[in-house]
CSV table of C-alpha atoms in Angstrom, one decimal:
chain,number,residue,atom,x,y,z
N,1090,UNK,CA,0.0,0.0,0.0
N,1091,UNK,CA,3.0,2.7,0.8
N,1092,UNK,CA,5.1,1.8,-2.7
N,1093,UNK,CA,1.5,2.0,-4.9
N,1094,UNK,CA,0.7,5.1,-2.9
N,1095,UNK,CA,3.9,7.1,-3.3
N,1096,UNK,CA,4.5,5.5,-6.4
N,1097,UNK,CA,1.1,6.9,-7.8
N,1098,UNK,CA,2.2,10.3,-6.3
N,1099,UNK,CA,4.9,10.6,-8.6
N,1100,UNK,CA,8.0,8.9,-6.6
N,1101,UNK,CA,10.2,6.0,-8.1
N,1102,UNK,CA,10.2,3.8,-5.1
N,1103,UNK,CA,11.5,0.9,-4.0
N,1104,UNK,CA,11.0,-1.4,-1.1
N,1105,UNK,CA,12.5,-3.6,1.7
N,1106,UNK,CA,10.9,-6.4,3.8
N,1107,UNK,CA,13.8,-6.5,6.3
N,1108,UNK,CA,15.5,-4.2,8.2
N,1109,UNK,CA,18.7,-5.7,6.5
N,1110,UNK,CA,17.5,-5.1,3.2
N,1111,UNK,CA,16.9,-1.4,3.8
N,1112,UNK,CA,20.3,-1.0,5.4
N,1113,UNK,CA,22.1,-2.6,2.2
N,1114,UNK,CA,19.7,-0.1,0.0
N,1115,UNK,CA,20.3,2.9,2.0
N,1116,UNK,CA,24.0,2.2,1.5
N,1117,UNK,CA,24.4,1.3,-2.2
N,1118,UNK,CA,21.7,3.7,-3.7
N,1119,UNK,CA,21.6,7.6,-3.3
N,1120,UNK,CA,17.9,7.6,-2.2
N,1121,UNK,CA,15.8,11.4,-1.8
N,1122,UNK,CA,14.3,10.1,1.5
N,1123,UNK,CA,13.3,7.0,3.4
N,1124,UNK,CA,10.7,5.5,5.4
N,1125,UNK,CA,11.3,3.5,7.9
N,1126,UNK,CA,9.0,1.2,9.6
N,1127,UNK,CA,10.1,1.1,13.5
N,1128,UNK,CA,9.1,-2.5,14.2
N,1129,UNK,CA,11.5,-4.2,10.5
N,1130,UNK,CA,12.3,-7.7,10.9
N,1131,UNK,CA,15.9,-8.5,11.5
N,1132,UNK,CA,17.6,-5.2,12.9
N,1133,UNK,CA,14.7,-2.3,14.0
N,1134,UNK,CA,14.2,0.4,11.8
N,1135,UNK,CA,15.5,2.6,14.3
N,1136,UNK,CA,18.4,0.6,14.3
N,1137,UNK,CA,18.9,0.9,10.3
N,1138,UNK,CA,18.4,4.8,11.0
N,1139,UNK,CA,21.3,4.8,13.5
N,1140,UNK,CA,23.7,2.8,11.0
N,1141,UNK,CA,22.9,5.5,8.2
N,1142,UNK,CA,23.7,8.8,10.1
N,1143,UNK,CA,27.0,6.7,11.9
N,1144,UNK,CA,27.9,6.2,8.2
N,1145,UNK,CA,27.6,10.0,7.3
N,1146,UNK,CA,24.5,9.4,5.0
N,1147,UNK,CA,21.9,13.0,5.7
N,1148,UNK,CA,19.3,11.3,3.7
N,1149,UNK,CA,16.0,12.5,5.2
N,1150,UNK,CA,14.1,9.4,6.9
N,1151,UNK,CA,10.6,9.7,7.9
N,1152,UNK,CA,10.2,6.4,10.7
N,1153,UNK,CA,6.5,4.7,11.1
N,1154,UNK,CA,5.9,3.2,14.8
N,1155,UNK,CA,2.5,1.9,16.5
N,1156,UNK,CA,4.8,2.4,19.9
N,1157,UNK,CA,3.2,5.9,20.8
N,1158,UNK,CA,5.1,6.2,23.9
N,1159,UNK,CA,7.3,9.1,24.4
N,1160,UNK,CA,10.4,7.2,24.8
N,1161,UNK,CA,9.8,5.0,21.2
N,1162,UNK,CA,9.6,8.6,19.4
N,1163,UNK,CA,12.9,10.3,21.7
N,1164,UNK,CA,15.0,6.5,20.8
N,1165,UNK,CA,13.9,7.3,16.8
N,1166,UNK,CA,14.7,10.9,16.8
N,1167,UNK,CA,17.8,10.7,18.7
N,1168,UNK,CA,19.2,8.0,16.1
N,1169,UNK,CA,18.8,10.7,13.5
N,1170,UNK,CA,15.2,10.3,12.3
N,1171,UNK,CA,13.7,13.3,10.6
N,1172,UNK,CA,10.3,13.0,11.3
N,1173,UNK,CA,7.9,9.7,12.5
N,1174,UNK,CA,4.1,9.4,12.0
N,1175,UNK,CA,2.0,6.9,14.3
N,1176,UNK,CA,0.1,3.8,12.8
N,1177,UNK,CA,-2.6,4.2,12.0
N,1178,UNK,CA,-2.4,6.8,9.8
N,1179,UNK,CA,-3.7,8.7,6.6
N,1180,UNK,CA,-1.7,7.6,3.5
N,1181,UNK,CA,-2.5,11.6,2.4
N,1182,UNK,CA,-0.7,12.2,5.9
N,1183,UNK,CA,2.4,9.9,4.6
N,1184,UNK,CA,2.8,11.4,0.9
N,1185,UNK,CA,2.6,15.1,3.1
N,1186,UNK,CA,5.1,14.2,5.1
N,1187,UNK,CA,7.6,13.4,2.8
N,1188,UNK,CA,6.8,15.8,0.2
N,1189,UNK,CA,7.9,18.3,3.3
N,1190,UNK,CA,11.2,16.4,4.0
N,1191,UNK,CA,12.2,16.7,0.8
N,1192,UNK,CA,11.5,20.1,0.9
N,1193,UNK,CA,13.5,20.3,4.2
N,1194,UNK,CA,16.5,17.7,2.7
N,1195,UNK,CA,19.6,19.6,1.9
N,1196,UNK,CA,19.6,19.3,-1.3
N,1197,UNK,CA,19.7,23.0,-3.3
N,1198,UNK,CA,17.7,22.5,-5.6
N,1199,UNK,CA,15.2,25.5,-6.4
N,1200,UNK,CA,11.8,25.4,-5.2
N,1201,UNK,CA,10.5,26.0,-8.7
N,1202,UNK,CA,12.3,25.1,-11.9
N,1203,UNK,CA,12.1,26.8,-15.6
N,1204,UNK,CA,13.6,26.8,-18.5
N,1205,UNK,CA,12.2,29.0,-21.3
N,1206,UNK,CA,8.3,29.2,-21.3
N,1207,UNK,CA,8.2,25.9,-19.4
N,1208,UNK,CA,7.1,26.3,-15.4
N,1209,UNK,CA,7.3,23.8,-12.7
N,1210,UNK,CA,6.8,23.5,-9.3
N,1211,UNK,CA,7.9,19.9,-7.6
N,1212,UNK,CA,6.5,20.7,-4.5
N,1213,UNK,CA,2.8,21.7,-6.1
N,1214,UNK,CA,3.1,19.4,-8.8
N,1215,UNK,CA,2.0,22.4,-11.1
N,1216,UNK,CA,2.8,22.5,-14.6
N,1217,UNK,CA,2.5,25.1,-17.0
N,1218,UNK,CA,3.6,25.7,-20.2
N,1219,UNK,CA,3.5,29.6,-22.0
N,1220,UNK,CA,1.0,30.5,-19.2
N,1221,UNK,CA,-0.9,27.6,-19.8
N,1222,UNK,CA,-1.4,24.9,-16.8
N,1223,UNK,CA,-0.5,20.9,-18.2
N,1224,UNK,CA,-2.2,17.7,-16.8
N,1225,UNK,CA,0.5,15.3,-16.1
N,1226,UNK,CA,0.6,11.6,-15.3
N,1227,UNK,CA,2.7,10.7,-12.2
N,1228,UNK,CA,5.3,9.6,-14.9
N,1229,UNK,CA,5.4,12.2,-17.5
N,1230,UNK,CA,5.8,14.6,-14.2
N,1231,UNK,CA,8.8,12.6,-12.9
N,1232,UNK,CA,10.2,12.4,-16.8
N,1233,UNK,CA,9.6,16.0,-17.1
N,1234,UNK,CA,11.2,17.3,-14.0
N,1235,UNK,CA,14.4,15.1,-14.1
N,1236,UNK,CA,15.2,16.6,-17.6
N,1237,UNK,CA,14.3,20.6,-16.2
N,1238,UNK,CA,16.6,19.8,-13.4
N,1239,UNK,CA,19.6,19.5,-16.4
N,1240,UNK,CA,19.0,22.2,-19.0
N,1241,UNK,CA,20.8,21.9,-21.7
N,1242,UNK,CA,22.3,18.1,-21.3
N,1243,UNK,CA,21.4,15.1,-22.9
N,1244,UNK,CA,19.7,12.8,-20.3
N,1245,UNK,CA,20.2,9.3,-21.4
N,1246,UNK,CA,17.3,7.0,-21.4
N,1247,UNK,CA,18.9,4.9,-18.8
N,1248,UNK,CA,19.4,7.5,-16.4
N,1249,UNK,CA,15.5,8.3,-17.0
N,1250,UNK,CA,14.4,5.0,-15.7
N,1251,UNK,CA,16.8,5.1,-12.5
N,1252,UNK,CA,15.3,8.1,-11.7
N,1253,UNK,CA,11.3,7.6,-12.9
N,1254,UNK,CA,11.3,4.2,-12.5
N,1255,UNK,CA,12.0,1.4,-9.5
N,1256,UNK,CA,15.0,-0.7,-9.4
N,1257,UNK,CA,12.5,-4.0,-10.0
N,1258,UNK,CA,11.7,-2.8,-13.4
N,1259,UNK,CA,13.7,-5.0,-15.9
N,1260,UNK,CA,11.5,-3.7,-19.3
N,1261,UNK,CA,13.1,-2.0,-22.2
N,1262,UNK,CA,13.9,1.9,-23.3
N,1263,UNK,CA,10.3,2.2,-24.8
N,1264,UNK,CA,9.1,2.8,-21.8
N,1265,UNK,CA,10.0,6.1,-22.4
N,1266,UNK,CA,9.9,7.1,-25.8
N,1267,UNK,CA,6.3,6.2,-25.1
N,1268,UNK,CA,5.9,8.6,-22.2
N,1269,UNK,CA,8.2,11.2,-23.6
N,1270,UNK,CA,5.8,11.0,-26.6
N,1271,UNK,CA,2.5,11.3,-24.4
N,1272,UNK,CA,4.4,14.3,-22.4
N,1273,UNK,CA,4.7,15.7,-26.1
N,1274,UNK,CA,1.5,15.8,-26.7
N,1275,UNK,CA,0.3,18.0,-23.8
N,1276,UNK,CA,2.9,20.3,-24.1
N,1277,UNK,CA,2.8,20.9,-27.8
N,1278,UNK,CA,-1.0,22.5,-26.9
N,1279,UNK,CA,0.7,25.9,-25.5
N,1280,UNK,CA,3.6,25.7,-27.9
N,1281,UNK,CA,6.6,24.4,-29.5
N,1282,UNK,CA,7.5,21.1,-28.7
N,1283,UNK,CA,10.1,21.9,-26.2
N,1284,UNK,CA,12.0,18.3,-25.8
N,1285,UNK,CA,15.0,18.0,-28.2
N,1286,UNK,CA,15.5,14.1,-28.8
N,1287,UNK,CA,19.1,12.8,-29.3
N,1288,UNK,CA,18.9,9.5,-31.4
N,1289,UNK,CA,20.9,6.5,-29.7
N,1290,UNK,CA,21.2,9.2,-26.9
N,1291,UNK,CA,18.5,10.9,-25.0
N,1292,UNK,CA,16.5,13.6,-24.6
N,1293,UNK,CA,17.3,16.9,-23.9
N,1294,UNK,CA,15.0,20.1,-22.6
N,1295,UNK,CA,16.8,23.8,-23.2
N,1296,UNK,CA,19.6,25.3,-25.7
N,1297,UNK,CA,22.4,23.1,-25.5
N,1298,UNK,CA,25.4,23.2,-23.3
């Protein structure tokens, strides 16, 4: 339920069922943020969150506990926790509270991105394009956005599906010349199609570099 629901908000996401499994993932891949469930099999999520910050990682980590008590929520925090949220909860709540770690994670990124007449805002999820709002999918938003964040460059297709996709996909490239082409579509309403394709290459949004 939380990889389809941040997953249909927009987020590549990947999941593990141990608290071993999210230790090895937290230290091979460069994640935006984790959530961590308190109560993981194997090590405690809290215990995964206190490996992490020992190992220099400042990736934010949101921690999910049914222990309500005051000392559960000082032992998370103190390991380095960013936030936790009590079971049960809203999955609206969830998606909330990590669209505000991200907003909160050190990364410099700035709060809205454009390049020419094209407009984004990651933390609204608004798009617009020569004035003009755009209806994205969850996909075609992540697509969109990882190509604004690099004006000018070629963004390889593989890079694409590390960032829009999970690490369980195993499909092939069309993947995205079939959202790329759908994104296409909506923008090329307000005005020129702004997404330069590289054959054998990529894609590119914004002059060249």
């Amino acid at each position: 339920m939380l990889v389809q629901a941040l997953s249909e908000s927009g987020y590549a996401t990947d999941a593990a069922a141990t608290g071993d499994e999210a230790l090895e993932a937290l230290q091979v891949e460069a994640y935006d943020a984790a959530v961590l469930d308190v109560m993981l099999p194997g090590i405690s999520g809290i215990e995964v969150c206190r490996v992490v910050r020992a190992d220099g990682s400042a990736v934010p980590i949101l921690l999910l506990t049914a222990l309500d008590a005051t000392r559960h929520r000082v032992a998370g925090l103190d390991a380095g926790a960013d936030d936790y949220l009590v079971k049960p909860f809203h999955l609206a709540e969830l998606t909330a509270r990590v669209r505000a770690l991200l907003r909160r994670s050190p990364r410099t990124d700035p709060p809205q991105l454009q390049v020419g007449a094209l407009r984004l805002d990651p933390a609204t999820r608004v798009v617009a394009y020569a004035g003009d709002a755009v209806e994205l999918t969850a996909k075609e938003f992540s697509v969109l956005e990882y190509l604004m964040r690099h004006p000018g460059r070629v963004v390889a297709v593989s890079e694409l599906i590390d960032h829009a996709w999970d690490r369980n996909y195993d499909g092939g490239s069309n993947v995205v010349a079939s959202t790329v082409r759908h994104l296409r579509g909506k923008l090329r309403t307000s005005g020129p199609d702004p997404i330069v394709t590289v054959r054998g290459v990529g894609y590119r949004v914004g002059a060249a570099t």
